[in-house]
Coordinates of C-alpha atoms in Angstrom, one line a residue:
M1 CA 5.2 14.1 45.9
N2 CA 2.6 12.7 48.4
D3 CA -0.2 14.6 46.6
Y4 CA 0.7 12.9 43.3
I5 CA 0.7 9.4 45.0
S6 CA -2.6 10.0 46.4
F7 CA -4.0 11.3 43.1
F8 CA -2.8 8.3 41.2
R9 CA -4.0 5.8 43.9
E10 CA -7.4 7.3 43.6
I11 CA -7.4 7.2 39.8
Q12 CA -6.3 3.6 39.9
A13 CA -9.0 2.8 42.5
R14 CA -11.8 4.3 40.5
S15 CA -10.5 2.7 37.2
K16 CA -10.3 -0.7 38.9
F17 CA -14.0 -0.2 40.2
E18 CA -15.2 0.6 36.7
M19 CA -13.5 -2.3 35.0
E20 CA -14.8 -4.7 37.7
Y21 CA -18.4 -3.3 37.2
E22 CA -18.2 -3.5 33.5
K23 CA -16.9 -7.1 33.7
R24 CA -19.6 -8.1 36.2
H25 CA -22.3 -6.6 33.9
S26 CA -21.0 -7.3 30.5
N27 CA -23.9 -9.4 29.3
K28 CA -26.1 -6.3 29.7
L29 CA -23.5 -3.5 29.0
A30 CA -21.6 -5.1 26.1
S31 CA -19.7 -1.9 26.2
K32 CA -16.8 -3.3 24.0
F33 CA -19.2 -4.3 21.1
N34 CA -19.0 -1.8 18.1
A35 CA -20.6 -2.5 14.7
M36 CA -17.7 -0.4 13.2
K37 CA -15.3 -3.1 13.8
F38 CA -16.9 -5.2 11.0
L39 CA -16.4 -2.3 8.4
N40 CA -13.3 -1.8 6.2
W41 CA -12.3 1.2 8.1
N42 CA -10.6 3.7 5.7
E43 CA -11.1 7.4 4.5
N44 CA -13.6 6.2 1.7
K45 CA -15.8 4.5 4.3
V46 CA -15.7 7.3 6.7
S47 CA -16.5 9.7 3.9
E48 CA -19.3 7.5 2.8
I49 CA -20.8 7.5 6.4
L50 CA -20.6 11.3 6.7
A51 CA -22.1 11.8 3.3
F52 CA -25.0 9.5 4.1
F53 CA -26.1 11.5 7.1
L54 CA -25.5 14.8 5.5
N55 CA -27.8 13.9 2.7
P56 CA -31.5 14.6 3.6
N57 CA -32.8 12.2 1.0
E58 CA -30.9 9.1 2.3
D59 CA -32.6 6.1 4.1
H60 CA -31.8 7.2 7.7
G61 CA -35.3 8.8 7.4
Q62 CA -34.4 11.8 9.6
G63 CA -34.7 14.4 6.7
D64 CA -32.4 17.2 6.9
I65 CA -31.9 17.5 10.7
Y66 CA -28.2 16.3 10.4
L67 CA -27.6 18.9 7.6
K68 CA -29.1 21.6 9.5
L69 CA -27.0 20.7 12.5
F70 CA -23.9 20.5 10.4
K71 CA -24.5 24.0 9.2
E72 CA -25.4 25.4 12.5
E73 CA -22.6 23.9 14.6
L74 CA -20.0 24.7 12.0
G75 CA -21.4 28.1 11.2
L76 CA -21.7 27.3 7.4
Y77 CA -23.6 29.1 4.7
F78 CA -25.5 26.5 2.5
P79 CA -29.1 27.8 1.7
Y80 CA -31.6 25.5 0.1
D81 CA -35.4 25.8 -0.6
T82 CA -36.3 22.2 0.0
P83 CA -34.3 19.2 1.3
E84 CA -35.3 17.2 -1.9
K85 CA -33.3 19.5 -4.0
V86 CA -30.0 19.1 -2.1
Q87 CA -27.4 17.0 -3.8
V88 CA -24.6 15.1 -2.0
I89 CA -21.8 13.6 -4.3
L90 CA -19.1 11.2 -3.2
E91 CA -15.8 11.5 -5.0
D92 CA -16.8 14.3 -7.3
S93 CA -14.3 14.5 -10.2
T94 CA -12.4 17.6 -10.9
F95 CA -10.7 18.8 -14.1
E96 CA -7.4 17.2 -13.1
N97 CA -9.1 13.9 -12.6
R98 CA -8.8 14.3 -8.9
R99 CA -11.8 13.7 -6.6
V100 CA -13.2 15.8 -3.9
D101 CA -14.3 13.2 -1.2
I102 CA -17.8 14.9 -0.5
V103 CA -19.5 17.8 -2.5
L104 CA -22.8 19.3 -1.5
R105 CA -24.8 21.4 -3.9
N106 CA -28.0 23.2 -3.5
Q107 CA -30.7 23.4 -6.0
D108 CA -29.3 26.0 -8.4
Q109 CA -25.5 25.5 -7.4
S110 CA -25.5 29.1 -6.0
S111 CA -23.8 27.5 -2.9
V112 CA -21.3 24.6 -3.0
L113 CA -19.6 22.9 0.1
G114 CA -16.7 20.5 -0.5
I115 CA -15.2 18.2 2.1
E116 CA -11.6 16.9 1.8
N117 CA -11.3 14.1 4.4
K118 CA -8.2 12.7 5.9
I119 CA -8.6 10.3 8.7
Y120 CA -4.8 9.7 9.5
P121 CA -2.3 12.4 10.5
W122 CA 0.4 10.9 8.3
T123 CA -1.6 10.7 5.0
K124 CA 0.2 13.1 2.5
D125 CA -1.6 15.4 0.3
Q126 CA -0.6 15.6 -3.4
E127 CA 0.8 18.7 -4.7
N128 CA -1.6 21.6 -5.3
Q129 CA -4.4 19.2 -4.3
V130 CA -6.4 21.5 -2.0
E131 CA -5.7 24.4 -4.3
D132 CA -7.2 22.5 -7.3
Y133 CA -10.2 21.5 -5.2
L134 CA -10.9 25.1 -4.4
K135 CA -10.6 26.2 -8.2
Y136 CA -13.0 23.4 -9.0
L137 CA -15.5 24.5 -6.4
Q138 CA -15.4 28.1 -7.6
Y139 CA -16.1 27.0 -11.1
I140 CA -19.2 25.0 -10.4
S141 CA -20.7 27.5 -7.9
N142 CA -22.8 30.4 -9.1
N143 CA -22.1 32.5 -5.9
H144 CA -20.6 30.9 -2.9
Y145 CA -18.2 28.0 -2.4
Q146 CA -16.3 26.6 0.7
L147 CA -13.9 23.7 1.2
L148 CA -13.8 22.0 4.4
Y149 CA -10.5 20.4 5.2
L150 CA -11.3 17.6 7.6
T151 CA -8.4 16.0 9.4
P152 CA -7.1 14.7 12.9
K153 CA -6.2 17.7 15.0
S154 CA -2.4 17.0 14.7
K155 CA -2.4 17.2 10.9
E156 CA -1.4 20.5 9.2
L157 CA -2.3 21.9 5.9
T158 CA 0.9 23.1 4.0
E159 CA 1.4 25.3 1.0
Y160 CA 2.4 22.2 -1.0
S161 CA -1.2 21.2 -1.1
G162 CA -3.1 24.5 -0.4
G163 CA -0.9 27.0 -2.3
K164 CA 0.6 30.3 -1.0
E165 CA -2.9 31.8 -0.1
I166 CA -3.8 29.6 2.6
E167 CA -3.9 32.2 5.3
K168 CA -6.0 34.5 3.1
L169 CA -8.4 31.7 2.2
T170 CA -9.0 30.7 5.8
E171 CA -9.7 34.3 6.7
T172 CA -12.3 34.7 4.0
G173 CA -13.8 31.4 4.9
K174 CA -13.2 29.9 1.5
L175 CA -11.0 27.3 3.2
Y176 CA -12.2 26.1 6.6
L177 CA -9.9 23.8 8.7
I178 CA -11.9 21.4 10.9
N179 CA -10.8 18.3 12.8
Y180 CA -12.4 15.3 14.2
E181 CA -11.7 16.0 17.9
E182 CA -13.0 19.4 18.1
H183 CA -15.7 19.4 15.5
I184 CA -16.9 16.1 14.2
I185 CA -17.1 14.2 17.5
P186 CA -19.1 17.0 19.2
L187 CA -21.2 17.3 16.1
L188 CA -22.1 13.5 16.3
K189 CA -23.3 14.1 19.9
E190 CA -25.8 16.6 18.6
F191 CA -26.7 14.0 15.7
I192 CA -27.4 11.3 18.4
K193 CA -29.6 13.6 20.6
N194 CA -31.7 14.7 17.7
T195 CA -32.3 11.3 16.1
E196 CA -35.7 9.7 16.6
N197 CA -35.1 6.2 15.2
E198 CA -33.3 4.0 17.7
R199 CA -31.5 1.9 15.0
V200 CA -30.0 5.0 13.4
R201 CA -29.1 6.3 16.8
C202 CA -27.3 3.2 17.7
F203 CA -25.3 3.4 14.5
L204 CA -24.3 6.9 15.3
V205 CA -23.3 5.9 18.9
D206 CA -20.9 3.2 17.5
F207 CA -19.6 5.6 14.8
E208 CA -18.8 8.3 17.6
S209 CA -17.2 5.7 19.9
Q210 CA -15.0 4.5 17.0
L211 CA -13.8 8.1 16.4
I212 CA -13.3 8.8 20.0
E213 CA -11.2 5.6 20.3
N214 CA -9.2 6.6 17.1
Y215 CA -8.4 10.1 18.0
M216 CA -8.7 10.4 21.8
G217 CA -8.2 6.9 23.0
K218 CA -10.2 4.0 24.6
E219 CA -9.9 5.6 28.0
N220 CA -12.1 8.5 26.8
L221 CA -15.1 6.2 26.0
D222 CA -16.4 5.9 29.6
L223 CA -14.6 7.7 32.2
S224 CA -17.5 9.7 33.8
S225 CA -16.6 8.8 37.3
L226 CA -12.9 9.8 36.8
N227 CA -13.9 13.0 35.0
H228 CA -16.0 13.8 38.0
F229 CA -13.0 13.1 40.5
I230 CA -10.6 15.3 38.5
T231 CA -13.0 18.2 38.4
E232 CA -14.0 18.0 42.0
T233 CA -11.1 20.3 43.1
E234 CA -8.9 22.9 41.6
E235 CA -5.8 20.8 42.8
N236 CA -7.1 17.8 40.9
I237 CA -7.4 19.7 37.8
E238 CA -3.9 21.2 38.2
T239 CA -2.5 17.8 38.9
A240 CA -4.3 16.2 35.8
F241 CA -2.8 18.8 33.6
K242 CA 0.7 18.4 35.0
V243 CA 0.5 14.7 34.4
S244 CA -0.8 15.2 30.8
N245 CA 1.9 17.5 29.9
T246 CA 4.5 15.0 30.8
L247 CA 3.3 12.4 28.4
N248 CA 5.3 13.3 25.4
S249 CA 8.6 13.4 27.4
I250 CA 7.5 9.9 28.9
K251 CA 6.9 8.5 25.5
Q252 CA 10.3 9.8 24.2
E253 CA 11.9 8.1 27.2
M254 CA 10.1 4.9 26.5
K255 CA 11.3 4.9 22.8
N256 CA 14.8 5.4 24.1
L257 CA 14.2 2.3 26.3
V258 CA 13.0 0.3 23.2
N259 CA 16.3 1.0 21.6
Q260 CA 18.2 -0.1 24.7
Q261 CA 16.2 -3.2 24.7
M262 CA 17.0 -3.9 20.9
Y263 CA 20.7 -3.7 21.6
Q264 CA 20.1 -6.2 24.4
V265 CA 18.4 -8.5 21.9
V266 CA 21.4 -8.2 19.7
D267 CA 23.7 -9.1 22.4
E268 CA 21.5 -12.1 23.6
L269 CA 21.2 -13.4 20.1
T270 CA 24.9 -13.0 19.2
E271 CA 25.5 -15.1 22.3
E272 CA 22.7 -17.8 21.8
L273 CA 23.0 -18.1 17.9
K274 CA 26.7 -17.4 17.6
M275 CA 25.7 -15.0 14.8
R276 CA 26.7 -11.3 14.6
I277 CA 23.4 -9.2 14.3
I278 CA 23.6 -5.4 14.0
Y279 CA 20.7 -3.0 15.2
N280 CA 20.4 0.3 13.5
E281 CA 18.4 2.5 15.9
Q282 CA 17.8 5.2 13.4
F283 CA 15.8 3.0 11.2
H284 CA 14.9 0.4 13.8
H285 CA 16.0 -2.6 11.7
F286 CA 18.1 -5.6 12.4
E287 CA 20.9 -6.4 9.8
I288 CA 21.2 -10.2 9.6
P289 CA 24.4 -11.5 8.0
V290 CA 22.7 -14.3 6.1
F291 CA 20.1 -12.0 4.6
K292 CA 21.4 -9.9 1.7
N293 CA 18.0 -8.4 0.4
F294 CA 16.0 -7.7 3.6
F295 CA 16.2 -6.4 7.1
I296 CA 14.1 -7.6 10.1
K297 CA 12.4 -4.3 11.3
F298 CA 9.8 -2.6 13.4
N299 CA 8.6 1.0 12.9
Y300 CA 6.3 3.6 14.4
E301 CA 3.8 3.8 11.5
E302 CA 0.0 3.9 10.9
G303 CA -0.4 5.5 14.2
G304 CA 1.0 2.5 16.0
V305 CA 3.9 -0.1 15.7
I306 CA 4.4 -2.4 12.8
Y307 CA 7.0 -5.1 12.3
G308 CA 8.1 -7.6 9.7
L309 CA 10.6 -7.7 6.8
V310 CA 11.7 -4.7 4.7
K311 CA 13.9 -4.5 1.6
T312 CA 17.3 -3.0 1.7
P313 CA 17.7 0.3 -0.2
Q314 CA 19.9 -1.5 -2.8
Y315 CA 17.3 -4.2 -3.4
M316 CA 14.4 -1.7 -3.5
D317 CA 16.2 0.1 -6.4
S318 CA 16.4 -3.1 -8.4
H319 CA 13.0 -4.5 -7.2
Y320 CA 10.5 -1.8 -6.8
D321 CA 7.5 -4.0 -7.4
K322 CA 5.7 -5.8 -4.5
I323 CA 7.4 -8.9 -3.5
Y324 CA 5.0 -11.6 -2.0
L325 CA 6.6 -14.2 0.4
N326 CA 3.4 -16.3 0.7
D327 CA 5.1 -19.4 1.8
L328 CA 7.1 -17.6 4.6
R329 CA 3.9 -15.8 5.6
N330 CA 2.0 -19.1 5.9
Y331 CA 4.8 -20.6 7.9
L332 CA 4.8 -17.7 10.3
G333 CA 1.1 -17.9 10.7
V334 CA 0.5 -14.1 10.8
K335 CA -1.8 -12.2 8.5
F336 CA 0.9 -10.0 7.0
R337 CA 0.3 -7.3 4.6
T338 CA 2.5 -6.3 1.7
S339 CA 3.8 -3.0 0.3
H340 CA 6.5 -2.0 -2.1
W341 CA 8.9 -1.6 0.8
W342 CA 7.8 -4.2 3.0
P343 CA 7.0 -7.8 1.7
L344 CA 5.7 -8.6 5.1
F345 CA 4.4 -6.3 7.7
F346 CA 1.8 -6.3 10.4
L347 CA 0.2 -3.6 12.7
Q348 CA 1.0 -5.0 16.2
Y349 CA 0.0 -2.0 18.3
H350 CA -2.7 0.6 17.4
N351 CA -3.0 4.1 18.3
I352 CA 0.0 4.4 20.6
E353 CA -0.6 8.0 21.1
H354 CA -3.7 7.2 23.2
D355 CA -3.5 3.5 24.1
A356 CA -1.1 2.4 26.8
A357 CA -0.6 -1.2 25.5
F358 CA 2.6 -0.7 23.7
W359 CA 4.2 1.4 26.4
I360 CA 3.4 -1.1 29.1
D361 CA 4.8 -4.0 27.0
V362 CA 7.9 -2.0 26.5
K363 CA 8.1 -1.3 30.3
N364 CA 7.7 -5.0 31.3
G365 CA 9.9 -6.4 28.5
T366 CA 7.1 -8.0 26.5
F367 CA 8.0 -6.1 23.4
K368 CA 11.6 -7.0 23.6
E369 CA 10.9 -10.6 23.8
F370 CA 8.4 -10.3 21.0
M371 CA 11.0 -9.0 18.6
K372 CA 13.6 -11.5 19.8
N373 CA 11.3 -14.4 19.2
F374 CA 10.2 -13.1 15.7
I375 CA 13.9 -12.9 14.7
I376 CA 14.6 -16.4 15.9
T377 CA 11.5 -17.7 14.2
V378 CA 12.5 -16.1 10.8
L379 CA 16.1 -17.4 11.2
Q380 CA 15.0 -20.9 12.2
S381 CA 12.5 -21.1 9.2
P382 CA 13.1 -23.8 6.6
N383 CA 15.9 -22.9 4.1
E384 CA 13.7 -23.0 1.1
L385 CA 11.5 -20.4 2.7
K386 CA 14.2 -17.8 3.2
Q387 CA 16.6 -18.5 0.4
D388 CA 15.7 -15.2 -1.4
L389 CA 16.0 -13.1 1.8

């Protein structure tokens, strides 16, 4: 136990030093600035960025260096006579009016590469989606075709999308499963090293940093001294892996603590408001007796934690269309989004698999108080704003 205590104390000391150094020199380092924050970050935008750099004829001015690295690092077959004859197409339409995110064709279409891009692990494929893409690529190619299925490492391709021949297709190379963590992020490091223009290099650095933050956590952006400490001894490496292997069980314990805290919220509100409120831990929603059509709810979605108002199943059946509660949204002062299920929802915590903020707020009771205050605020809103709830 003493070894673990010493290990964590050293980690904390080094982390504190790095944070203080960054704070003291923030005017020169600006380590938190990232141009990607200004973009509408979605699958289309990420595909657009990838296609831009893979196209030798785009305005990055680096010719086919990125395409060459893409081929070499991933071991792809895509011959071409001259870069000028390479064609890169975004959202190439198939026979079934589906769209392959990125398609690369050489001069005579003897070789075709397709890329299906999924930036979120929870995004669902359509039925036979990947299977149809492969058929389309086979049709337009005179000789060789290949589909790269690009996803976060945790996302799996199923027969629902890829058909029953997934294993055979991967063995023959027609279907190549790649991910951001093991393939694209290391590839971007090569892009950066081989870029001659400083402005283009800076853009690629920001793109790489955003992907690292999304898929590996903010802590991975600048931990060189901690990495050095961990790899100093065999004991440190072993301890680091033991700690890492406990994270999943820790997260489950923390989710159990969230449920305990939500029951405490119910007890406290019942006492304070003299109102019987029910918490459903399976669906993480609060049943409010004066609300007939909606629950107050939080949920683990979009890679983080969202909260807001959700329709009851009965109300959803009769009111499938989106319901906009603009007056209540304005009153609450939060930039809530709207879906078919949720008339109001907001992503309060991002990337909880790699970011500690949510788990810390659970531990110190901040999230509990946040949900309690949200419930109170909704309940105490003017009657005309909640009469349809």
